[in-house]
Coordinates of C-alpha atoms and ligand atoms in Angstrom, one line a residue:
Chain X
M36 CA 27.6 -13.5 -6.6
A37 CA 25.9 -10.2 -7.1
N38 CA 22.9 -11.8 -8.8
V39 CA 19.5 -10.4 -8.5
L40 CA 16.3 -12.5 -8.0
V41 CA 13.0 -11.2 -9.5
V42 CA 9.8 -12.5 -8.4
L43 CA 7.4 -12.6 -11.3
E44 CA 3.7 -12.0 -10.6
Q45 CA 1.2 -13.9 -12.8
R46 CA -2.5 -13.8 -13.2
D47 CA -4.5 -16.7 -14.8
G48 CA -1.2 -18.1 -16.1
T49 CA 0.1 -15.0 -17.7
L50 CA 2.9 -12.6 -16.3
K51 CA 1.6 -9.2 -15.3
R52 CA 3.1 -6.0 -16.3
V53 CA 4.4 -5.4 -12.9
A54 CA 6.6 -8.5 -13.4
L55 CA 8.2 -6.9 -16.5
E56 CA 8.8 -3.7 -14.6
A57 CA 10.6 -5.5 -11.8
L58 CA 12.7 -7.4 -14.4
A59 CA 13.8 -4.0 -15.8
A60 CA 14.8 -2.8 -12.4
G61 CA 16.5 -6.1 -11.8
R62 CA 18.4 -5.9 -15.1
A63 CA 19.7 -2.5 -14.4
L64 CA 21.0 -3.5 -11.1
A65 CA 22.6 -6.7 -12.2
D66 CA 24.4 -4.9 -15.1
H67 CA 25.8 -2.4 -12.5
L68 CA 26.7 -5.3 -10.2
G69 CA 28.1 -7.4 -13.0
G70 CA 25.7 -10.2 -12.1
E71 CA 22.8 -12.2 -13.6
V72 CA 19.1 -11.8 -13.3
H73 CA 17.2 -14.9 -12.2
A74 CA 13.5 -14.8 -12.1
I75 CA 11.0 -17.1 -10.3
A76 CA 7.3 -17.6 -10.8
L77 CA 4.7 -19.7 -9.1
G78 CA 1.4 -20.5 -10.9
P79 CA -0.9 -23.0 -12.4
P80 CA 0.4 -25.6 -14.9
G81 CA 0.8 -24.0 -18.3
L82 CA 2.2 -20.8 -16.8
S83 CA 3.9 -18.9 -19.6
V84 CA 7.1 -17.2 -18.8
E85 CA 8.7 -16.4 -22.2
A86 CA 8.1 -12.7 -21.7
A87 CA 10.8 -13.0 -18.9
G88 CA 13.6 -13.9 -21.1
A89 CA 12.7 -11.2 -23.6
H90 CA 12.7 -8.7 -20.7
G91 CA 16.1 -9.4 -19.2
A92 CA 16.0 -12.7 -17.3
D93 CA 19.0 -14.9 -17.7
K94 CA 17.3 -17.8 -15.9
V95 CA 13.7 -18.5 -14.9
F96 CA 12.7 -21.0 -12.2
V97 CA 9.1 -22.1 -12.6
A98 CA 7.1 -23.8 -9.9
T99 CA 3.8 -24.8 -11.3
D100 CA 1.0 -26.6 -9.5
E101 CA -2.8 -26.3 -9.4
A102 CA -2.5 -25.6 -5.6
V103 CA -0.9 -22.2 -6.5
R104 CA -3.3 -21.0 -9.1
L105 CA -4.3 -18.4 -6.5
Y106 CA -1.8 -16.7 -4.4
Q107 CA -1.0 -18.8 -1.4
S108 CA 1.2 -17.0 1.1
G109 CA 2.7 -20.2 2.7
P110 CA 4.0 -21.9 -0.5
Y111 CA 5.0 -18.7 -2.1
A112 CA 7.1 -17.5 0.8
A113 CA 8.6 -21.0 1.4
T114 CA 9.4 -21.7 -2.3
I115 CA 10.9 -18.2 -3.1
A116 CA 12.7 -18.0 0.3
A117 CA 14.4 -21.5 -0.4
K118 CA 15.6 -20.1 -3.8
A119 CA 16.7 -16.8 -2.5
K120 CA 18.8 -18.2 0.2
E121 CA 21.2 -19.2 -2.7
A122 CA 23.1 -15.8 -2.3
Y123 CA 21.1 -13.2 -4.2
T124 CA 22.2 -9.6 -3.4
A125 CA 18.6 -8.4 -4.0
V126 CA 15.1 -9.9 -4.2
L127 CA 12.8 -7.6 -6.2
L128 CA 9.1 -7.8 -6.7
G129 CA 6.3 -5.5 -7.5
A130 CA 4.5 -3.7 -4.6
T131 CA 1.0 -5.1 -5.5
A132 CA -1.5 -6.6 -3.2
L133 CA 0.5 -9.8 -3.7
G134 CA 4.0 -8.2 -3.5
K135 CA 3.1 -6.2 -0.4
D136 CA 1.9 -9.5 1.4
L137 CA 4.9 -11.5 0.2
A138 CA 7.8 -9.2 0.7
P139 CA 7.8 -9.0 4.5
R140 CA 7.3 -12.7 4.7
L141 CA 10.4 -13.2 2.5
A142 CA 12.5 -10.7 4.5
A143 CA 11.5 -12.3 7.8
R144 CA 12.5 -15.8 6.5
L145 CA 15.7 -14.6 5.0
V146 CA 16.4 -12.5 8.1
C147 CA 17.4 -9.6 5.8
P148 CA 16.0 -5.9 5.7
L149 CA 13.0 -4.9 3.6
A150 CA 12.6 -1.7 1.6
S151 CA 8.9 -1.4 0.6
D152 CA 7.3 0.5 -2.3
A153 CA 10.6 1.7 -3.7
T154 CA 10.6 4.3 -6.5
E155 CA 14.4 4.0 -7.2
V156 CA 16.9 1.3 -6.9
A157 CA 20.6 2.2 -7.5
V158 CA 24.3 1.3 -6.8
E159 CA 26.1 4.1 -5.2
G160 CA 29.7 3.6 -4.1
G161 CA 29.4 -0.1 -4.3
A162 CA 26.3 -0.2 -2.1
L163 CA 22.7 -0.7 -3.0
V164 CA 20.6 2.4 -2.4
V165 CA 16.8 2.4 -2.3
Q166 CA 14.6 5.3 -2.5
R167 CA 11.0 5.1 -1.0
P168 CA 8.3 7.7 -0.3
I169 CA 7.4 8.1 3.4
F170 CA 4.6 10.0 5.1
A171 CA 2.3 9.2 2.2
G172 CA 4.6 10.7 -0.2
K173 CA 5.3 13.9 1.6
A174 CA 9.1 13.1 1.6
N175 CA 11.4 10.6 -0.1
L176 CA 13.8 8.7 2.0
R177 CA 16.9 7.1 0.6
L178 CA 18.4 4.1 2.4
R179 CA 21.8 2.4 2.1
V180 CA 21.8 -1.3 2.3
T181 CA 24.3 -2.6 4.9
A182 CA 23.2 -6.2 4.9
A183 CA 24.4 -8.9 2.5
Q184 CA 20.9 -9.3 1.1
V185 CA 17.7 -7.1 0.9
V186 CA 14.2 -7.5 -0.3
V187 CA 12.8 -4.6 -2.3
S188 CA 9.1 -4.2 -3.5
L189 CA 8.7 -1.8 -6.1
R190 CA 5.9 0.8 -6.7
P191 CA 3.9 -0.3 -9.8
N192 CA 3.8 1.8 -12.8
N193 CA 7.1 3.5 -11.8
F194 CA 9.7 1.4 -13.6
R195 CA 9.3 1.1 -17.4
P196 CA 9.6 -2.5 -18.9
V197 CA 12.6 -2.7 -21.3
E198 CA 13.2 -5.2 -24.0
A199 CA 16.5 -7.1 -23.4
A200 CA 16.7 -10.4 -24.9
R201 CA 18.5 -12.9 -22.6
A202 CA 18.5 -16.7 -22.5
G203 CA 15.6 -16.9 -20.1
A204 CA 16.4 -20.6 -19.7
V205 CA 13.6 -22.2 -17.9
E206 CA 14.0 -24.6 -15.1
S207 CA 11.2 -26.3 -13.3
I208 CA 11.4 -26.4 -9.5
A209 CA 8.9 -27.8 -7.0
V210 CA 6.4 -25.8 -5.1
V211 CA 7.5 -26.2 -1.4
D212 CA 4.4 -27.1 0.5
A213 CA 3.9 -25.0 3.5
G214 CA 1.1 -24.6 6.0
G215 CA -0.4 -21.2 6.7
A216 CA -3.6 -19.5 5.6
R217 CA -5.3 -20.7 2.5
T218 CA -6.8 -18.6 -0.2
T219 CA -10.0 -20.5 -1.1
S220 CA -11.4 -18.3 -3.8
V221 CA -11.2 -14.8 -5.5
K222 CA -14.5 -12.9 -5.7
A223 CA -14.7 -10.9 -8.8
P224 CA -16.3 -7.4 -8.6
E225 CA -19.7 -7.0 -10.1
H226 CA -18.4 -5.0 -13.1
A227 CA -15.3 -6.6 -14.3
T228 CA -13.3 -3.5 -15.3
V229 CA -9.6 -2.6 -15.1
D230 CA -8.5 -2.0 -11.5
V231 CA -7.9 1.6 -10.6
A232 CA -4.4 0.8 -9.4
E233 CA -3.5 -0.8 -12.8
A234 CA -5.2 1.7 -15.2
A235 CA -3.4 3.8 -17.6
I236 CA -6.1 6.4 -17.2
V237 CA -7.9 7.1 -14.1
V238 CA -11.2 9.2 -14.0
A239 CA -11.8 10.1 -10.3
G240 CA -14.9 11.6 -8.7
G241 CA -15.5 13.4 -5.5
R242 CA -18.2 14.8 -3.3
G243 CA -18.9 17.3 -6.2
L244 CA -20.8 14.6 -8.0
K245 CA -23.4 14.9 -5.2
D246 CA -24.9 11.5 -5.7
A247 CA -24.0 7.9 -6.5
E248 CA -26.2 8.0 -9.7
H249 CA -24.2 10.9 -11.1
F250 CA -21.2 8.7 -11.4
A251 CA -22.7 7.5 -14.6
I252 CA -21.2 10.5 -16.3
L253 CA -17.7 9.3 -15.0
D254 CA -18.5 5.8 -16.1
D255 CA -19.2 7.2 -19.6
L256 CA -15.9 9.2 -19.7
A257 CA -13.9 6.1 -18.6
A258 CA -15.7 4.0 -21.2
A259 CA -14.9 6.7 -23.9
F260 CA -11.2 5.9 -23.3
G261 CA -12.0 2.4 -24.5
G262 CA -11.0 -0.1 -21.8
Q263 CA -7.9 1.4 -20.5
A264 CA -9.5 3.8 -18.1
A265 CA -10.9 3.1 -14.5
V266 CA -13.1 5.1 -12.3
G267 CA -11.6 6.1 -8.9
A268 CA -13.1 7.8 -6.0
S269 CA -12.2 10.2 -3.1
R270 CA -12.8 8.9 0.4
A271 CA -15.8 11.2 0.9
V272 CA -17.5 9.3 -1.8
V273 CA -16.6 5.9 -0.6
D274 CA -17.6 6.8 3.0
A275 CA -21.0 8.1 1.7
G276 CA -21.4 4.6 0.1
W277 CA -21.6 5.9 -3.4
R278 CA -18.6 3.8 -4.8
A279 CA -16.7 0.8 -3.4
H280 CA -13.6 1.0 -1.3
A281 CA -11.7 -0.9 -4.1
E282 CA -12.0 2.4 -6.1
Q283 CA -10.8 4.7 -3.3
V284 CA -7.5 6.6 -4.1
G285 CA -5.4 8.2 -1.4
Q286 CA -3.7 7.6 1.8
T287 CA -6.2 4.9 3.0
G288 CA -7.1 3.8 -0.4
K289 CA -5.0 3.0 -3.4
T290 CA -1.8 4.6 -4.7
V291 CA -2.1 5.1 -8.4
S292 CA 0.4 6.4 -11.0
P293 CA -1.6 6.4 -14.2
N294 CA -0.5 8.3 -17.4
L295 CA -3.5 10.5 -16.9
Y296 CA -5.5 11.3 -13.8
I297 CA -8.6 13.3 -14.1
A298 CA -10.0 14.6 -10.8
V299 CA -13.6 15.6 -11.0
G300 CA -15.3 17.4 -8.1
I301 CA -12.5 16.5 -5.8
S302 CA -11.1 19.4 -3.4
G303 CA -7.5 17.9 -3.3
A304 CA -7.1 17.1 0.4
I305 CA -3.6 16.1 1.3
Q306 CA -4.7 12.5 1.9
H307 CA -6.1 12.3 -1.6
L308 CA -3.0 13.8 -3.1
A309 CA -1.0 11.2 -1.3
G310 CA -2.5 8.5 -3.6
M311 CA -2.1 10.2 -7.0
R312 CA 0.7 12.8 -6.9
T313 CA 2.9 10.5 -8.9
A314 CA 0.4 10.4 -11.9
K315 CA 2.2 11.6 -15.0
V316 CA -0.4 14.1 -16.1
I317 CA -3.1 15.5 -13.6
V318 CA -6.3 17.3 -14.8
A319 CA -8.7 18.9 -12.4
I320 CA -12.3 19.9 -13.0
N321 CA -13.7 21.9 -10.2
K322 CA -16.1 24.8 -9.9
D323 CA -14.0 26.4 -7.1
K324 CA -10.9 28.1 -8.6
D325 CA -9.2 28.1 -5.2
A326 CA -9.6 24.4 -4.8
P327 CA -6.2 22.9 -3.7
I328 CA -6.4 20.3 -6.5
F329 CA -5.5 23.0 -9.0
K330 CA -2.1 23.4 -7.3
A331 CA -1.3 19.7 -8.0
A332 CA -2.8 19.6 -11.5
D333 CA -1.0 20.1 -14.8
Y334 CA -4.2 21.4 -16.5
G335 CA -7.3 22.8 -14.9
I336 CA -10.9 23.7 -16.0
V337 CA -12.7 25.9 -13.7
G338 CA -16.4 25.0 -14.2
D339 CA -19.5 23.0 -13.3
L340 CA -18.6 19.2 -13.7
F341 CA -22.1 18.5 -15.0
E342 CA -21.4 20.7 -18.0
V343 CA -17.7 20.0 -18.4
V344 CA -17.6 16.2 -18.1
P345 CA -20.1 15.3 -20.8
R346 CA -18.4 17.7 -23.3
L347 CA -15.1 16.0 -22.5
T348 CA -16.6 12.6 -23.1
E349 CA -18.0 13.7 -26.4
E350 CA -14.6 15.1 -27.5
V351 CA -12.7 12.0 -26.4
R352 CA -15.0 9.8 -28.4
R353 CA -14.7 12.0 -31.4
I354 CA -10.8 12.0 -31.4
R355 CA -10.8 8.2 -30.7
S356 CA -13.0 7.4 -33.5
A357 CA -11.2 9.7 -35.9
Chain Z
M146 CA -10.1 -15.1 23.8
K147 CA -6.6 -13.5 24.4
I148 CA -5.8 -10.9 21.7
A149 CA -2.6 -8.8 21.3
V150 CA -2.7 -5.7 19.3
C151 CA 0.5 -4.1 18.0
I152 CA 0.1 -0.2 17.9
K153 CA 2.3 2.6 16.7
R154 CA 2.4 6.4 17.4
V155 CA 2.5 8.2 14.2
P156 CA 2.2 11.8 13.0
D157 CA -1.4 13.0 12.2
T158 CA -2.0 12.5 8.5
E159 CA -3.0 16.1 8.2
A160 CA 0.4 17.2 9.5
R161 CA 2.7 19.1 7.2
V162 CA 6.0 17.3 7.0
K163 CA 9.0 19.6 7.6
I164 CA 12.5 18.1 7.4
A165 CA 14.4 18.9 10.5
A166 CA 17.6 21.1 10.4
N167 CA 19.9 18.1 10.5
G168 CA 18.2 16.9 7.3
A169 CA 17.9 13.3 8.7
A170 CA 14.5 13.3 10.3
I171 CA 11.3 15.3 10.4
D172 CA 10.8 18.2 12.5
E173 CA 8.3 17.2 15.2
S174 CA 7.7 20.6 16.6
G175 CA 4.0 21.5 16.5
V176 CA 3.2 18.0 15.0
K177 CA 0.3 16.3 16.5
F178 CA 0.8 12.5 16.9
I179 CA -2.1 10.0 16.8
L180 CA -2.6 6.3 17.1
N181 CA -1.9 4.8 13.6
P182 CA -5.3 4.9 11.9
Y183 CA -5.0 1.2 10.7
D184 CA -4.1 0.2 14.4
E185 CA -7.5 1.8 15.4
F186 CA -9.2 -0.7 13.2
A187 CA -7.2 -3.5 14.8
V188 CA -7.9 -2.3 18.4
E189 CA -11.6 -2.0 17.5
E190 CA -11.7 -5.5 16.0
A191 CA -10.0 -6.9 19.1
L192 CA -12.6 -5.3 21.4
R193 CA -15.5 -6.5 19.3
L194 CA -14.2 -10.0 19.3
K195 CA -13.6 -10.0 23.0
E196 CA -17.3 -8.6 23.5
K197 CA -18.6 -11.3 21.1
M198 CA -16.7 -14.2 22.8
G199 CA -18.0 -12.9 26.1
G200 CA -14.6 -12.5 27.7
G201 CA -10.9 -12.5 27.3
E202 CA -8.1 -10.0 27.4
V203 CA -6.9 -7.4 24.9
V204 CA -3.4 -6.4 25.3
V205 CA -1.8 -3.6 23.3
V206 CA 2.0 -3.5 22.6
T207 CA 4.1 -0.9 21.1
V208 CA 7.8 -0.2 20.3
G209 CA 8.6 3.4 20.9
G210 CA 9.8 6.0 23.3
D211 CA 8.3 7.3 26.5
V212 CA 5.9 9.5 24.4
S213 CA 4.2 6.3 23.1
Q214 CA 2.6 5.8 26.5
E215 CA 0.1 8.4 25.3
T216 CA -0.7 6.1 22.3
I217 CA -1.2 3.2 24.6
R218 CA -3.5 5.2 26.8
T219 CA -5.6 6.0 23.8
A220 CA -6.0 2.3 23.1
L221 CA -6.9 1.6 26.7
A222 CA -9.3 4.4 26.7
M223 CA -11.0 2.6 23.7
G224 CA -11.3 -0.4 25.9
A225 CA -8.1 -2.5 25.9
D226 CA -7.2 -4.0 29.2
R227 CA -3.5 -3.4 29.5
G228 CA -0.5 -2.1 27.7
V229 CA 3.1 -3.0 27.2
L230 CA 5.7 -0.4 26.1
L231 CA 8.9 -1.8 24.7
K232 CA 11.0 1.2 25.1
V233 CA 13.7 2.2 22.7
D234 CA 15.8 5.3 22.2
A235 CA 15.4 5.5 18.5
M236 CA 13.3 3.9 15.8
P237 CA 15.1 2.0 13.1
L238 CA 14.6 2.7 9.3
D239 CA 14.3 -1.1 8.8
P240 CA 11.0 -2.8 9.9
V241 CA 12.8 -6.0 10.8
P242 CA 14.2 -5.1 14.3
V243 CA 10.7 -3.9 15.3
A244 CA 9.1 -6.9 14.2
R245 CA 11.7 -9.1 16.0
A246 CA 11.1 -7.2 19.3
L247 CA 7.4 -7.6 19.1
A248 CA 7.7 -11.2 18.1
D249 CA 10.0 -11.7 21.2
E250 CA 7.5 -10.1 23.4
L251 CA 4.5 -12.0 22.1
R252 CA 6.0 -15.4 21.9
G253 CA 4.7 -17.7 24.5
G254 CA 2.2 -15.2 25.6
G255 CA -0.7 -17.5 24.8
F256 CA -2.4 -15.2 22.4
D257 CA -5.1 -16.7 20.2
L258 CA -5.0 -13.7 17.8
I259 CA -2.5 -11.1 17.0
L260 CA -3.9 -8.0 15.3
C261 CA -1.9 -5.2 13.6
G262 CA -2.6 -2.4 11.2
K263 CA -1.9 -3.1 7.5
Q264 CA 0.6 -0.4 7.6
A265 CA 1.8 2.6 9.7
V266 CA 1.1 5.8 7.9
D267 CA 4.5 7.2 8.6
D268 CA 6.9 4.7 7.2
S269 CA 4.2 2.8 5.3
S270 CA 6.3 -0.3 5.2
H271 CA 3.2 -2.7 5.3
A272 CA 5.5 -5.1 6.8
V273 CA 5.7 -5.5 10.6
G274 CA 2.5 -7.6 11.2
L275 CA 3.4 -10.1 8.5
M276 CA 7.0 -10.3 9.7
V277 CA 5.8 -11.0 13.2
A278 CA 3.7 -13.9 12.0
E279 CA 6.7 -15.4 10.1
L280 CA 8.9 -15.0 13.1
L281 CA 6.3 -16.8 15.3
E282 CA 5.5 -19.2 12.6
L283 CA 1.8 -18.5 12.6
P284 CA -0.6 -18.2 9.7
A285 CA -1.3 -14.6 8.7
V286 CA -3.6 -12.7 6.5
G287 CA -2.7 -9.2 5.5
A288 CA -4.9 -6.1 4.7
V289 CA -8.2 -7.5 5.9
A290 CA -11.4 -5.7 5.3
K291 CA -13.7 -8.5 6.7
L292 CA -13.0 -10.9 9.4
E293 CA -15.1 -13.7 10.9
I294 CA -13.8 -15.9 13.9
A295 CA -15.5 -18.9 15.3
D296 CA -14.5 -22.2 16.8
G297 CA -10.8 -21.6 16.5
K298 CA -11.0 -20.9 12.8
G299 CA -11.1 -17.7 10.8
V300 CA -12.2 -16.5 7.3
A301 CA -10.9 -13.2 6.0
E302 CA -11.4 -11.1 3.0
R303 CA -8.8 -8.8 1.4
E304 CA -8.8 -6.6 -1.5
I305 CA -6.6 -7.4 -4.4
E306 CA -6.4 -5.8 -7.8
G307 CA -9.7 -6.6 -9.5
G308 CA -11.2 -8.8 -6.7
V309 CA -11.4 -9.9 -3.3
E310 CA -9.5 -12.8 -1.9
V311 CA -11.2 -15.1 0.6
V312 CA -8.7 -16.6 3.0
E313 CA -9.2 -19.3 5.6
F314 CA -6.9 -20.0 8.6
T315 CA -6.7 -21.6 12.1
L316 CA -5.9 -19.8 15.3
P317 CA -3.6 -18.8 16.6
A318 CA -2.9 -16.4 13.8
V319 CA -2.0 -12.9 12.8
V320 CA -4.3 -10.5 10.9
T321 CA -3.6 -7.1 9.7
A322 CA -6.4 -4.6 9.4
D323 CA -7.4 -2.5 6.4
K324 CA -9.9 0.2 6.3
G325 CA -13.5 -1.1 6.0
L326 CA -12.9 -3.8 8.7
N327 CA -15.0 -1.7 11.1
E328 CA -15.8 1.7 12.4
P329 CA -13.6 2.4 15.4
R330 CA -15.3 3.8 18.5
Y331 CA -14.2 7.1 20.0
P332 CA -13.1 6.8 23.6
A333 CA -15.7 8.0 26.0
L334 CA -14.8 10.2 29.0
K335 CA -15.4 7.2 31.1
G336 CA -13.0 5.2 29.2
I337 CA -10.5 7.9 29.3
M338 CA -10.7 8.0 33.2
A339 CA -10.6 4.3 33.4
A340 CA -7.5 4.1 31.1
K341 CA -5.4 6.0 33.6
K342 CA -5.8 3.2 36.1
K343 CA -5.1 0.4 33.6
P344 CA -1.8 -1.5 33.9
L345 CA 0.9 -0.2 31.6
D346 CA 4.2 -2.1 31.6
T347 CA 7.4 -0.3 30.4
K348 CA 10.2 -2.6 29.3
P349 CA 13.5 -1.1 28.1
I350 CA 14.7 -3.2 25.2
T351 CA 17.6 -3.1 22.7
L352 CA 16.7 -3.6 19.2
A353 CA 18.6 -5.9 16.8
A354 CA 20.9 -4.1 14.3
P355 CA 19.1 -2.7 11.2
G356 CA 20.2 -3.7 7.8
L357 CA 19.5 -0.4 6.3
E358 CA 21.1 3.0 7.1
F359 CA 20.0 6.6 6.4
A360 CA 21.2 8.0 3.2
A361 CA 19.1 11.0 2.5
L362 CA 15.8 12.6 3.1
A363 CA 14.2 15.1 0.7
Y364 CA 10.9 16.6 -0.3
P365 CA 9.5 15.1 -3.4
P366 CA 10.3 17.1 -6.6
E367 CA 7.6 19.9 -7.1
R368 CA 5.3 19.3 -9.8
Q369 CA 5.8 21.8 -12.6
A370 CA 3.2 24.6 -12.0
G371 CA 0.1 23.7 -13.9
R372 CA -2.3 26.1 -15.5
I373 CA -6.0 26.8 -15.9
V374 CA -6.9 26.2 -19.5
G375 CA -10.2 27.8 -19.2
E376 CA -13.7 28.0 -17.7
G377 CA -16.6 25.8 -18.3
A378 CA -17.4 23.4 -21.1
E379 CA -15.9 25.8 -23.7
A380 CA -12.5 25.1 -22.4
V381 CA -12.8 21.4 -23.2
P382 CA -11.2 21.6 -26.7
A383 CA -8.3 23.6 -25.3
L384 CA -7.7 20.8 -22.7
I385 CA -7.9 18.1 -25.4
E386 CA -5.4 20.0 -27.5
A387 CA -3.1 20.4 -24.6
L388 CA -3.3 16.8 -23.6
R389 CA -2.6 15.7 -27.2
T390 CA 0.2 18.0 -28.2
E391 CA 1.9 19.2 -25.0
A392 CA 1.3 16.3 -22.5
K393 CA 1.1 13.7 -25.4
V394 CA -1.1 11.4 -23.3
L395 CA -4.1 11.1 -25.8
Ligands
FAD651 C1 -6.7 9.4 8.2 C2 -7.4 10.0 6.9 C3 -7.1 9.3 5.8 C4 -7.9 9.8 4.6 N1 -7.7 9.0 3.5 C5 -8.2 9.5 2.3 C6 -8.0 8.8 1.1 O1 -7.5 7.7 1.0 N2 -8.6 9.3 -0.1 C7 -9.2 10.4 0.0 O2 -9.7 10.9 -1.1 N3 -9.5 11.2 1.2 C8 -9.0 10.7 2.3 N4 -9.2 11.3 3.5 C9 -10.1 12.4 3.5 C10 -9.8 13.7 2.9 O3 -9.3 14.5 4.1 C11 -10.9 14.5 2.4 O4 -11.9 14.6 3.4 C12 -11.5 14.0 1.1 O5 -10.6 13.6 0.3 C13 -12.5 14.9 0.5 O6 -13.2 14.4 -0.6 P1 -13.8 15.3 -1.7 O7 -12.6 16.0 -2.4 O8 -14.6 14.4 -2.6 O9 -14.7 16.1 -1.1 P2 -14.7 17.7 -0.7 O10 -13.5 18.1 -0.1 O11 -16.0 18.0 -0.2 O12 -14.6 18.3 -2.2 C14 -15.7 18.4 -3.2 C15 -15.1 19.3 -4.4 O13 -16.2 19.3 -5.4 C16 -16.3 20.6 -5.9 N5 -17.6 20.7 -6.5 C17 -18.7 20.7 -5.9 N6 -19.7 20.8 -6.9 C18 -19.2 20.9 -8.1 C19 -19.6 20.9 -9.4 N7 -21.0 21.0 -9.7 N8 -18.8 21.0 -10.4 C20 -17.4 21.0 -10.2 N9 -16.8 20.9 -8.9 C21 -17.8 20.8 -7.8 C22 -16.1 21.5 -4.7 O14 -15.5 22.8 -5.1 C23 -15.0 20.8 -3.9 O15 -13.7 21.2 -4.2 C24 -8.6 10.9 4.7 C25 -8.7 11.7 5.9 C26 -8.0 11.1 7.0 C27 -8.3 11.9 8.2
AMP652 N1 6.8 0.5 16.5 C1 5.8 -0.3 16.5 N2 5.2 -0.8 17.7 C2 4.2 -1.6 17.6 N3 3.6 -2.1 16.4 C3 4.1 -1.5 15.2 C4 5.2 -0.8 15.2 N4 5.4 -0.4 13.9 C5 4.5 -1.1 13.3 N5 3.8 -1.8 14.0 C6 2.6 -2.7 13.7 O1 2.7 -3.1 12.3 C7 1.9 -2.5 11.3 C8 2.5 -2.3 10.0 O2 3.4 -1.3 10.2 P1 4.5 -0.9 9.1 O3 5.1 -2.3 8.8 O4 5.5 0.1 9.8 O5 3.8 -0.2 8.0 C9 1.3 -1.3 12.2 O6 0.1 -0.9 11.7 C10 1.3 -1.8 13.6 O7 0.3 -2.6 13.9

């Protein structure tokens, strides 16, 4: 009993970082409960799960099939629910686009509660306790699990992967064929860059940039960080059609927790803060010294972004080539 | 085409959240409540589909207290045909009982499509619509930003990290709406007047027991007060220095 099942998310046959984050949370939980961590992954033939054993999985169930190269909600839910029915105290997965879609389907199938986008999972007085932000991060709610089983999706970039060598014994299982909607393709964006939700550094621009073309200076700054940075945008910018919705940060956009968030020409509306307040370090560049973004920022520069940003890009390039 | 839309009453996103004196809920005094913004997209999409198909019915359903009648009236003012309030005394902290109540109401209703928001902006569970689909054993696509329906089939697009998934399904189905799906209309005065006369059924229900109970509610930890490192481009070296030596992120 008291085992934990961790759903491992893969992309193109390789485990994603969020899978290792979920394993870390699962390992900590299982150690508290005196149980094992079992992991499960669906993906194309050749899917590599070695990293799971190195990050705390005692056992890994692998269901490979060309039919689940892409995320397919039906087979994913059916295959994982069938495994999870075998008495797991908790089923953990990352709250990514895939995880947010899959978690409620699993909870409904398992007839158990769901705690979404959790930032903490703990054992208190023998009971599982989960913390999750509500009201767009304006409050944190702690919930005690009273059911025998729970599905918990975990906020990405919030749990740190840990090296914990375990057996990681791999067992092949079959993909349970199920109907439902079918994903036929994934359209890649025009510029294949790191996604704003997964980037270690986010350089975000707001209405202060005044024009779509001016985002070139943010693209330059992101490029100076060498592939680990993504450009983000405020809603004002997305609504104006200057940037794609995929880049929007905030309550109606993405929630990001990068190591560094640089807000450029963004006023810091509450709905924007909802999406980035958990960034480790926040830098604000704004010409208005009273802009609310400075209250959320660790470091601020008051000034004209068209002067500050190019200088910053130059300095970043200089230190990175040094 | 018969379409159901699940809607929820939520605090305005601008609202300041104050924890109530009992420490277990938010203080609702002075808080403005609205139709969940994602549910607005869902209602709008339902109305457009009905218009396109040249007929049908759009039914809005909510689980809530008497105050949620106002939310239903908002959707009726936009153009929905009738509303159902599944009346409860208190909302659970677990999305499952709400999904079960909605599924029980919608089962056997002959709906071609059930639309929901991708998430409610209060609890942000991102769950209820997809749970309803599972409980009714219907195909479902979550967080849809583009939808085309024709001849009993649908094609939806949803944003994922670094791309857009294209998903095909057959009706009946459940779709949850993301921003970008459409531009919701504002209820016109005529619509607001008409809404007062549209049918609104209130059915008291008892929710299934939740599997999660309240433990604590707190404000997020305050971020350490930051500082302005300087003004203009001359401040850049000081910023870089702080990021390298203090924050250690570069
Ligand atoms: C339901 C709802 C959901 C929402 N969801 C989101 C969301 O997900 N994400 C989001 O971002 N917003 C969201 N919003 C919108 C939000 O309320 C703000 O309107 C928006 O964030 C403002 O964008 P901004 O900061 O780019 O623009 P503004 O508020 O106009 O700020 C522009 C800033 O640029 C500065 N500036 C101008 N010129 C310069 C210059 N040359 N140099 C330096 N600084 C300069 C100005 O001082 C100002 O502070 C939502 C709103 C609602 C009602
Ligand atoms: N109490 C409710 N009554 C009706 N529909 C709801 C309710 N709660 C959630 N929903 C629907 O489910 C969606 C997702 O909500 P949630 O899972 O709470 O984030 C919402 O956008 C609504 O469409």
